[in-house]
mmCIF file of C-alpha atoms in Angstrom:
data_model
loop_
_atom_site.group_PDB
_atom_site.id
_atom_site.type_symbol
_atom_site.label_atom_id
_atom_site.label_comp_id
_atom_site.label_asym_id
_atom_site.label_seq_id
_atom_site.Cartn_x
_atom_site.Cartn_y
_atom_site.Cartn_z
ATOM 1 C CA MET A 1 72.740 37.059 13.118
ATOM 2 C CA ALA A 2 74.806 35.359 15.849
ATOM 3 C CA GLY A 3 71.921 35.598 18.335
ATOM 4 C CA SER A 4 69.513 34.059 15.809
ATOM 5 C CA LEU A 5 71.922 31.206 15.149
ATOM 6 C CA VAL A 6 72.289 30.556 18.879
ATOM 7 C CA ASN A 7 68.487 30.480 19.274
ATOM 8 C CA HIS A 8 68.175 27.982 16.405
ATOM 9 C CA ILE A 9 70.838 25.779 17.971
ATOM 10 C CA ARG A 10 69.101 25.938 21.367
ATOM 11 C CA THR A 11 65.732 25.068 19.807
ATOM 12 C CA ALA A 12 67.202 22.124 17.921
ATOM 13 C CA ALA A 13 68.941 20.902 21.081
ATOM 14 C CA LEU A 14 65.699 21.112 23.087
ATOM 15 C CA LEU A 15 63.777 19.200 20.414
ATOM 16 C CA LEU A 16 66.393 16.463 20.298
ATOM 17 C CA PHE A 17 66.415 16.294 24.117
ATOM 18 C CA ALA A 18 62.617 15.969 24.182
ATOM 19 C CA ALA A 19 62.670 13.216 21.557
ATOM 20 C CA GLU A 20 65.341 11.291 23.461
ATOM 21 C CA PHE A 21 63.487 11.773 26.769
ATOM 22 C CA TRP A 22 60.223 10.309 25.463
ATOM 23 C CA LYS A 23 62.017 7.423 23.775
ATOM 24 C CA ARG A 24 63.839 6.558 27.001
ATOM 25 C CA LEU A 25 60.631 6.921 29.032
ATOM 26 C CA ALA A 26 58.740 4.536 26.738
ATOM 27 C CA ALA A 27 61.614 2.042 26.826
ATOM 28 C CA GLY A 28 61.811 2.315 30.625
ATOM 29 C CA LEU A 29 58.081 1.663 31.036
ATOM 30 C CA LYS A 30 58.367 -1.422 28.852
ATOM 31 C CA VAL A 31 61.167 -2.767 31.026
ATOM 32 C CA LEU A 32 59.212 -1.930 34.197
ATOM 33 C CA PHE A 33 56.053 -3.740 33.074
ATOM 34 C CA ALA A 34 58.083 -6.729 31.850
ATOM 35 C CA THR A 35 59.840 -6.947 35.227
ATOM 36 C CA ILE A 36 56.546 -6.756 37.139
ATOM 37 C CA CYS A 37 55.103 -9.393 34.846
ATOM 38 C CA ARG A 38 57.999 -11.786 35.487
ATOM 39 C CA LEU A 39 57.747 -11.265 39.259
ATOM 40 C CA LEU A 40 54.008 -11.943 39.288
ATOM 41 C CA CYS A 41 54.451 -15.005 37.108
ATOM 42 C CA ARG A 42 57.105 -16.328 39.486
ATOM 43 C CA LEU A 43 54.815 -15.627 42.453
ATOM 44 C CA ALA A 44 51.958 -17.439 40.756
ATOM 45 C CA LYS A 45 54.214 -20.424 40.159
ATOM 46 C CA ASP A 46 55.447 -20.451 43.771
ATOM 47 C CA GLN A 47 51.853 -20.236 45.069
ATOM 48 C CA ARG A 48 50.749 -22.824 42.502
ATOM 49 C CA LEU A 49 48.251 -20.444 40.984
ATOM 50 C CA PRO A 50 47.012 -20.876 37.404
ATOM 51 C CA SER A 51 49.805 -19.933 35.023
ATOM 52 C CA PRO A 52 49.280 -17.665 31.995
ATOM 53 C CA ALA A 53 49.292 -19.133 28.519
ATOM 54 C CA GLN A 54 52.607 -19.608 26.739
ATOM 55 C CA ASN A 55 54.048 -16.369 25.330
ATOM 56 C CA ASP A 56 51.419 -14.463 27.269
ATOM 57 C CA CYS A 57 51.905 -11.901 30.027
ATOM 58 C CA CYS A 58 50.265 -11.834 33.430
ATOM 59 C CA ILE A 59 49.339 -8.184 32.990
ATOM 60 C CA GLN A 60 46.813 -7.452 30.240
ATOM 61 C CA LEU A 61 46.168 -3.747 29.874
ATOM 62 C CA PRO A 62 42.808 -3.153 28.181
ATOM 63 C CA PRO A 63 42.915 -1.153 24.947
ATOM 64 C CA ASP A 64 40.959 1.725 26.515
ATOM 65 C CA ILE A 65 43.839 2.221 28.987
ATOM 66 C CA TYR A 66 46.984 1.680 26.902
ATOM 67 C CA LYS A 67 47.101 3.745 23.716
ATOM 68 C CA ARG A 68 49.994 3.679 21.246
ATOM 69 C CA ALA A 69 50.787 6.245 18.581
ATOM 70 C CA ASP A 70 51.543 5.132 15.025
ATOM 71 C CA PRO A 71 53.702 7.746 13.232
ATOM 72 C CA LEU A 72 53.779 6.954 9.510
ATOM 73 C CA LEU A 73 54.296 8.289 6.009
ATOM 74 C CA TYR A 74 53.946 6.887 2.493
ATOM 75 C CA ALA A 75 56.199 3.833 2.936
ATOM 76 C CA GLN A 76 56.822 1.927 -0.308
ATOM 77 C CA TYR A 77 58.418 -1.177 1.213
ATOM 78 C CA TYR A 78 55.595 -1.621 3.714
ATOM 79 C CA LEU A 79 52.855 -1.042 1.138
ATOM 80 C CA MET A 80 54.419 -3.462 -1.344
ATOM 81 C CA ALA A 81 54.659 -6.082 1.425
ATOM 82 C CA GLN A 82 50.869 -5.724 1.826
ATOM 83 C CA GLY A 83 50.414 -6.509 -1.876
ATOM 84 C CA LEU A 84 49.856 -2.931 -3.062
ATOM 85 C CA ALA A 85 51.360 -1.215 -6.090
ATOM 86 C CA VAL A 86 53.562 1.797 -5.296
ATOM 87 C CA THR A 87 55.083 4.884 -6.823
ATOM 88 C CA TRP A 88 58.555 6.205 -5.967
ATOM 89 C CA ASP A 89 57.325 9.796 -6.308
ATOM 90 C CA ASN A 90 56.543 10.021 -2.601
ATOM 91 C CA PRO A 91 53.547 12.301 -1.874
ATOM 92 C CA ASP A 92 54.844 12.941 1.664
ATOM 93 C CA ILE A 93 58.302 14.237 0.632
ATOM 94 C CA ASP A 94 58.463 17.557 -1.222
ATOM 95 C CA ILE A 95 61.494 19.461 -2.533
ATOM 96 C CA PHE A 96 61.411 23.254 -2.941
ATOM 97 C CA ASP A 97 63.768 25.737 -4.494
ATOM 98 C CA GLY A 98 62.790 28.685 -2.357
ATOM 99 C CA THR A 99 58.993 28.533 -2.550
ATOM 100 C CA LEU A 100 58.800 26.704 -5.893
ATOM 101 C CA PRO A 101 58.325 22.912 -5.984
ATOM 102 C CA VAL A 102 61.097 21.025 -7.806
ATOM 103 C CA SER A 103 60.817 18.091 -10.192
ATOM 104 C CA GLY A 104 63.452 16.483 -12.345
ATOM 105 C CA ALA A 105 67.213 16.576 -11.886
ATOM 106 C CA LEU A 106 68.665 18.701 -9.090
ATOM 107 C CA GLN A 107 71.360 21.339 -9.470
ATOM 108 C CA PRO A 108 74.799 20.613 -7.998
ATOM 109 C CA ALA A 109 75.916 22.478 -4.855
ATOM 110 C CA HIS A 110 72.498 24.122 -4.566
ATOM 111 C CA ALA A 111 70.453 24.757 -1.400
ATOM 112 C CA TYR A 112 66.982 23.190 -1.387
ATOM 113 C CA ARG A 113 64.219 23.019 1.180
ATOM 114 C CA VAL A 114 62.803 19.568 1.910
ATOM 115 C CA ARG A 115 59.476 19.079 3.666
ATOM 116 C CA VAL A 116 58.401 15.719 5.115
ATOM 117 C CA ARG A 117 54.758 15.174 6.015
ATOM 118 C CA VAL A 118 54.099 12.796 8.926
ATOM 119 C CA TRP A 119 50.764 11.157 9.762
ATOM 120 C CA ASN A 120 49.449 9.312 12.802
ATOM 121 C CA GLY A 121 47.511 6.081 12.407
ATOM 122 C CA SER A 122 46.128 6.336 15.957
ATOM 123 C CA TYR A 123 42.923 8.215 16.783
ATOM 124 C CA ASP A 124 43.785 8.275 20.491
ATOM 125 C CA ALA A 125 47.545 8.640 21.127
ATOM 126 C CA PRO A 126 49.656 11.671 20.148
ATOM 127 C CA ALA A 127 53.445 11.427 19.904
ATOM 128 C CA VAL A 128 55.679 14.166 21.312
ATOM 129 C CA GLY A 129 59.185 14.390 19.871
ATOM 130 C CA VAL A 130 58.920 12.027 16.888
ATOM 131 C CA GLY A 131 62.338 11.769 15.264
ATOM 132 C CA VAL A 132 62.568 12.440 11.518
ATOM 133 C CA ALA A 133 65.881 11.611 9.838
ATOM 134 C CA LEU A 134 66.537 12.712 6.262
ATOM 135 C CA SER A 135 69.218 11.120 4.090
ATOM 136 C CA TYR A 136 70.032 10.826 0.403
ATOM 137 C CA LEU A 137 71.306 8.172 -1.958
ATOM 138 C CA SER A 138 72.739 8.402 -5.422
ATOM 139 C CA PHE A 139 70.064 7.664 -8.014
ATOM 140 C CA GLY A 140 69.146 3.995 -7.974
ATOM 141 C CA ALA A 141 68.267 1.034 -5.775
ATOM 142 C CA GLN A 142 70.151 -0.033 -2.626
ATOM 143 C CA THR A 143 72.866 2.566 -3.098
ATOM 144 C CA ILE A 144 74.772 4.020 -0.138
ATOM 145 C CA SER A 145 72.811 6.279 2.205
ATOM 146 C CA ARG A 146 74.313 9.574 3.413
ATOM 147 C CA PRO A 147 72.704 11.437 6.341
ATOM 148 C CA ILE A 148 71.494 15.031 5.953
ATOM 149 C CA ALA A 149 69.898 16.002 9.280
ATOM 150 C CA ASN A 150 67.613 14.915 12.133
ATOM 151 C CA VAL A 151 64.740 16.891 13.630
ATOM 152 C CA ALA A 152 61.958 16.201 16.128
ATOM 153 C CA ILE A 153 58.277 17.063 15.676
ATOM 154 C CA ASN A 154 55.131 16.883 17.785
ATOM 155 C CA LEU A 155 52.437 14.759 16.162
ATOM 156 C CA GLY A 156 48.782 14.916 17.153
ATOM 157 C CA ALA A 157 46.313 12.042 17.083
ATOM 158 C CA LYS A 158 44.562 11.243 13.830
ATOM 159 C CA GLY A 159 41.871 13.787 13.036
ATOM 160 C CA THR A 160 43.331 16.590 15.176
ATOM 161 C CA ILE A 161 44.796 19.902 14.059
ATOM 162 C CA ASP A 162 48.358 18.615 14.635
ATOM 163 C CA CYS A 163 47.993 15.675 12.232
ATOM 164 C CA PRO A 164 49.659 15.689 9.825
ATOM 165 C CA ALA A 165 52.794 17.360 11.174
ATOM 166 C CA TYR A 166 55.676 18.625 9.037
ATOM 167 C CA ALA A 167 59.452 18.374 9.342
ATOM 168 C CA GLU A 168 61.509 20.980 7.457
ATOM 169 C CA PHE A 169 65.090 20.496 6.291
ATOM 170 C CA SER A 170 67.692 22.548 4.472
ATOM 171 C CA TRP A 171 69.793 20.463 2.091
ATOM 172 C CA THR A 172 72.666 21.547 -0.112
ATOM 173 C CA THR A 173 73.187 19.010 -2.880
ATOM 174 C CA PRO A 174 76.633 17.511 -3.584
ATOM 175 C CA ALA A 175 78.935 19.275 -6.021
ATOM 176 C CA THR A 176 78.477 16.402 -8.489
ATOM 177 C CA GLY A 177 75.381 17.043 -10.569
ATOM 178 C CA GLY A 178 72.622 14.541 -11.197
ATOM 179 C CA HIS A 179 69.529 13.097 -9.618
ATOM 180 C CA TYR A 180 69.420 11.899 -6.027
ATOM 181 C CA CYS A 181 67.026 9.816 -3.955
ATOM 182 C CA LEU A 182 65.723 11.181 -0.658
ATOM 183 C CA GLN A 183 64.752 8.929 2.249
ATOM 184 C CA ALA A 184 62.822 9.942 5.368
ATOM 185 C CA GLN A 185 62.989 7.655 8.407
ATOM 186 C CA LEU A 186 60.686 8.115 11.412
ATOM 187 C CA SER A 187 61.554 6.966 14.925
ATOM 188 C CA TRP A 188 59.282 6.717 17.946
ATOM 189 C CA GLY A 189 60.028 4.665 21.055
ATOM 190 C CA ASP A 190 56.623 2.990 21.382
ATOM 191 C CA ASP A 191 55.462 2.822 17.772
ATOM 192 C CA ALA A 192 52.377 0.700 17.126
ATOM 193 C CA ASN A 193 53.701 -0.169 13.645
ATOM 194 C CA PRO A 194 57.389 0.637 12.969
ATOM 195 C CA SER A 195 57.198 -0.993 9.514
ATOM 196 C CA ASN A 196 55.547 2.077 7.919
ATOM 197 C CA ASN A 197 58.274 4.564 8.930
ATOM 198 C CA LEU A 198 60.551 4.648 5.864
ATOM 199 C CA GLY A 199 59.582 6.651 2.777
ATOM 200 C CA GLN A 200 61.586 7.267 -0.376
ATOM 201 C CA LYS A 201 61.349 9.865 -3.135
ATOM 202 C CA ASN A 202 63.086 8.954 -6.368
ATOM 203 C CA VAL A 203 61.961 10.500 -9.649
ATOM 204 C CA ASN A 204 63.701 11.148 -12.961
ATOM 205 C CA ILE A 205 62.378 12.999 -16.012
ATOM 206 C CA ALA A 206 63.734 12.794 -19.551
ATOM 207 C CA GLU A 207 62.757 14.164 -22.939
ATOM 208 C CA MET A 208 61.839 11.527 -25.502
ATOM 209 C CA ARG A 209 64.246 11.635 -28.395
ATOM 210 C CA SER A 210 63.368 8.219 -29.823
ATOM 211 C CA PRO A 211 63.451 6.847 -27.167
ATOM 212 C CA ALA A 212 63.743 8.468 -23.714
ATOM 213 C CA LYS A 213 66.806 6.971 -22.001
ATOM 214 C CA PHE A 214 67.430 6.535 -18.282
ATOM 215 C CA VAL A 215 70.263 4.983 -16.282
ATOM 216 C CA PHE A 216 70.189 4.070 -12.593
ATOM 217 C CA SER A 217 72.338 1.941 -10.296
ATOM 218 C CA VAL A 218 71.626 -1.279 -8.392
ATOM 219 C CA ARG A 219 73.914 -2.348 -5.555
ATOM 220 C CA ASN A 220 74.051 -5.629 -3.667
ATOM 221 C CA GLU A 221 74.115 -4.614 0.006
ATOM 222 C CA ALA A 222 74.308 -8.204 1.247
ATOM 223 C CA SER A 223 77.417 -10.213 2.118
ATOM 224 C CA VAL A 224 76.374 -13.019 -0.257
ATOM 225 C CA VAL A 225 75.698 -13.262 -3.988
ATOM 226 C CA ARG A 226 72.159 -12.197 -4.808
ATOM 227 C CA ARG A 227 69.935 -12.412 -7.853
ATOM 228 C CA PHE A 228 67.866 -9.397 -8.884
ATOM 229 C CA GLN A 229 64.830 -9.032 -11.110
ATOM 230 C CA ILE A 230 63.555 -5.726 -12.509
ATOM 231 C CA GLU A 231 60.001 -4.942 -13.577
ATOM 232 C CA ALA A 232 58.069 -1.902 -14.778
ATOM 233 C CA ASP A 233 54.468 -0.800 -14.317
ATOM 234 C CA CYS A 234 52.345 2.329 -14.719
ATOM 235 C CA TYR A 235 50.766 2.704 -11.289
ATOM 236 C CA ALA A 236 49.960 6.241 -10.138
ATOM 237 C CA LEU A 237 48.323 7.472 -6.955
ATOM 238 C CA PRO A 238 44.533 7.665 -7.352
ATOM 239 C CA LYS A 239 42.744 10.960 -6.986
ATOM 240 C CA LEU A 240 41.677 11.840 -3.470
ATOM 241 C CA ARG A 241 38.061 11.152 -2.713
ATOM 242 C CA PRO A 242 35.732 13.627 -0.977
ATOM 243 C CA CYS A 243 36.084 13.755 2.798
ATOM 244 C CA ILE A 244 32.357 13.072 3.137
ATOM 245 C CA PRO A 245 31.725 9.639 1.567
ATOM 246 C CA PRO A 246 28.635 8.985 -0.587
ATOM 247 C CA ARG A 247 25.566 7.721 1.248
ATOM 248 C CA GLY A 248 26.051 4.125 2.321
ATOM 249 C CA GLN A 249 29.855 4.131 2.265
ATOM 250 C CA GLY A 250 31.556 3.877 5.650
ATOM 251 C CA ARG A 251 28.246 2.935 7.308
ATOM 252 C CA ASP A 252 26.784 -0.324 8.578
ATOM 253 C CA GLU A 253 24.411 -1.600 5.894
ATOM 254 C CA ARG A 254 22.050 -3.124 8.469
ATOM 255 C CA THR A 255 21.657 -0.141 10.797
ATOM 256 C CA ASP A 256 22.863 2.757 8.562
ATOM 257 C CA THR A 257 25.094 3.914 11.421
ATOM 258 C CA PRO A 258 28.781 4.839 11.110
ATOM 259 C CA GLN A 259 31.076 1.792 11.098
ATOM 260 C CA PRO A 260 33.431 1.266 14.040
ATOM 261 C CA ARG A 261 36.928 2.519 13.309
ATOM 262 C CA LEU A 262 38.457 -0.952 13.019
ATOM 263 C CA ALA A 263 35.752 -2.162 10.657
ATOM 264 C CA GLU A 264 36.099 0.977 8.541
ATOM 265 C CA SER A 265 39.900 0.552 8.393
ATOM 266 C CA LYS A 266 39.597 -3.095 7.337
ATOM 267 C CA ALA A 267 37.067 -2.174 4.668
ATOM 268 C CA ARG A 268 39.378 0.498 3.242
ATOM 269 C CA TRP A 269 42.336 -1.900 3.166
ATOM 270 C CA ALA A 270 40.222 -4.496 1.361
ATOM 271 C CA GLU A 271 39.102 -1.878 -1.145
ATOM 272 C CA ALA A 272 42.685 -0.709 -1.718
ATOM 273 C CA LEU A 273 43.869 -4.278 -2.305
ATOM 274 C CA GLU A 274 41.075 -4.766 -4.801
ATOM 275 C CA GLU A 275 41.721 -1.566 -6.745
ATOM 276 C CA GLN A 276 45.461 -0.956 -6.283
ATOM 277 C CA ALA A 277 47.043 -4.401 -6.016
ATOM 278 C CA TYR A 278 50.506 -4.884 -7.491
ATOM 279 C CA GLY A 279 50.252 -6.338 -10.986
ATOM 280 C CA ARG A 280 47.049 -4.503 -11.952
ATOM 281 C CA PHE A 281 48.883 -1.678 -13.758
ATOM 282 C CA PRO A 282 50.941 -3.220 -16.579
ATOM 283 C CA VAL A 283 52.754 -1.186 -19.227
ATOM 284 C CA PRO A 284 50.188 -0.405 -21.972
ATOM 285 C CA ASP A 285 50.501 -2.203 -25.293
ATOM 286 C CA ASP A 286 51.067 1.087 -27.111
ATOM 287 C CA TRP A 287 54.304 1.722 -25.177
ATOM 288 C CA SER A 288 57.691 0.041 -25.326
ATOM 289 C CA VAL A 289 59.812 -0.267 -22.163
ATOM 290 C CA ARG A 290 63.216 -1.910 -22.608
ATOM 291 C CA ILE A 291 65.220 -2.761 -19.476
ATOM 292 C CA VAL A 292 68.800 -4.022 -19.799
ATOM 293 C CA PRO A 293 69.426 -6.264 -17.964
ATOM 294 C CA ARG A 294 66.125 -7.457 -16.521
ATOM 295 C CA THR A 295 67.744 -10.135 -14.349
ATOM 296 C CA LEU A 296 71.263 -10.125 -12.925
ATOM 297 C CA LEU A 297 73.565 -11.676 -10.350
ATOM 298 C CA LEU A 298 75.637 -9.352 -8.171
ATOM 299 C CA GLN A 299 78.549 -10.178 -5.918
ATOM 300 C CA PRO A 300 78.577 -8.724 -2.367
ATOM 301 C CA ARG A 301 78.844 -4.898 -2.481
ATOM 302 C CA GLN A 302 78.915 -4.977 -6.280
ATOM 303 C CA LEU A 303 77.333 -2.014 -8.115
ATOM 304 C CA THR A 304 76.041 -2.082 -11.667
ATOM 305 C CA GLU A 305 74.019 0.174 -13.961
ATOM 306 C CA ILE A 306 70.598 -0.549 -15.421
ATOM 307 C CA ALA A 307 69.574 1.061 -18.704
ATOM 308 C CA VAL A 308 65.914 1.824 -19.410
ATOM 309 C CA GLU A 309 64.539 3.003 -22.754
ATOM 310 C CA ILE A 310 60.924 4.177 -23.013
ATOM 311 C CA GLU A 311 59.166 4.988 -26.262
ATOM 312 C CA PRO A 312 55.547 5.355 -27.446
ATOM 313 C CA LYS A 313 54.628 3.197 -30.422
ATOM 314 C CA ASP A 314 52.534 6.089 -31.715
ATOM 315 C CA THR A 315 55.084 8.520 -33.184
ATOM 316 C CA ALA A 316 52.513 11.325 -33.018
ATOM 317 C CA PHE A 317 52.309 11.129 -29.202
ATOM 318 C CA ARG A 318 52.678 14.416 -27.318
ATOM 319 C CA GLY A 319 52.623 14.769 -23.551
ATOM 320 C CA SER A 320 54.099 12.748 -20.696
ATOM 321 C CA LYS A 321 53.826 9.248 -19.284
ATOM 322 C CA THR A 322 55.070 7.974 -15.912
ATOM 323 C CA PHE A 323 56.515 4.525 -15.259
ATOM 324 C CA ASN A 324 57.687 2.812 -12.084
ATOM 325 C CA VAL A 325 60.696 0.511 -12.236
ATOM 326 C CA HIS A 326 60.907 -1.888 -9.275
ATOM 327 C CA VAL A 327 63.916 -3.940 -8.185
ATOM 328 C CA PHE A 328 63.353 -7.291 -6.447
ATOM 329 C CA THR A 329 65.767 -9.745 -4.878
ATOM 330 C CA ILE A 330 65.035 -13.388 -5.687
ATOM 331 C CA GLY A 331 65.506 -15.968 -2.926
ATOM 332 C CA GLU A 332 66.627 -19.558 -3.420
ATOM 333 C CA SER A 333 63.013 -20.717 -3.164
ATOM 334 C CA GLY A 334 61.909 -18.163 -5.755
ATOM 335 C CA SER A 335 60.517 -15.708 -3.204
ATOM 336 C CA ARG A 336 60.689 -12.039 -4.135
ATOM 337 C CA THR A 337 61.467 -9.076 -1.905
ATOM 338 C CA MET A 338 61.358 -5.484 -3.124
ATOM 339 C CA THR A 339 64.634 -3.708 -2.523
ATOM 340 C CA GLY A 340 64.142 -0.380 -4.287
ATOM 341 C CA GLY A 341 63.006 1.361 -7.416
ATOM 342 C CA VAL A 342 62.614 4.576 -9.359
ATOM 343 C CA THR A 343 59.768 6.480 -10.985
ATOM 344 C CA LEU A 344 60.536 7.636 -14.522
ATOM 345 C CA THR A 345 58.589 10.209 -16.531
ATOM 346 C CA ALA A 346 59.035 10.375 -20.295
ATOM 347 C CA THR A 347 57.901 13.614 -21.923
ATOM 348 C CA LYS A 348 57.497 14.723 -25.521
ATOM 349 C CA GLY A 349 56.540 18.237 -26.574
#
């Protein structure tokens, strides 16, 4: 037992060392290239050679030479910023009790296994030693984060056998019972898009007893007074499509040849924005969702509870229905920024 524990500790230490090494190497190369760039720019100025454009660098590495990995997972804040609807039941974060998947409230002081699935948006650049940090919050939006553990994984390029990669964690829940929110944060020193590195899993399930009742917390993390607005929708992840698209899809209409990767990616984003844009999944007319309060002002670090009641207007309803409740901060100009949310499932047998 002691020898096994020592081996686990050594393995974890080696993984963390590898992750730190690659991060420092990437950071060092950035500094090196920036220094060379400044020296060449200064030389060009001294020799009165043509200067580069403003905010440009003397050294332009072509894309076929410099490849950057893009570790990512289902990242609600990033997706919402692109105009997409989201669910807080993260498909890339799974909780297991032994080998059985878990849904609903978690048991207090109980050991669970958490698995985080990590993807790579790059077809060309793998990432060795990607950091994956797992933490938890009490059930709600913008509540205090508490770290669980950090691991490092090796992530292959998109389309290879090592993509996706998985990070495994052991987590013993707090002694206080209830539902908790899990957050997975990725870190990679030379990430092509660091905005898609934070994913959150936050789901609650309640039996409908005219109506189903939920309570979650909202906390103002800022040092100033902030106004919040809360909305509900019924977005759910669409079913996965076949890996082989129907004839004509993903191909150039003029030549019937496969589209370049960039063109294909842009086409998929445009399609997603058309079919899954935020605001396209309102609460159906045959359901009642009551949120109290819907708008509120919170002082710095102030915490308050939000009550949600969900009920079908058809009293004969049997089954389950899932709702997403999103929390937005409202700026002085009326701008809205998503700051959290929960996915609620009301069931009736």
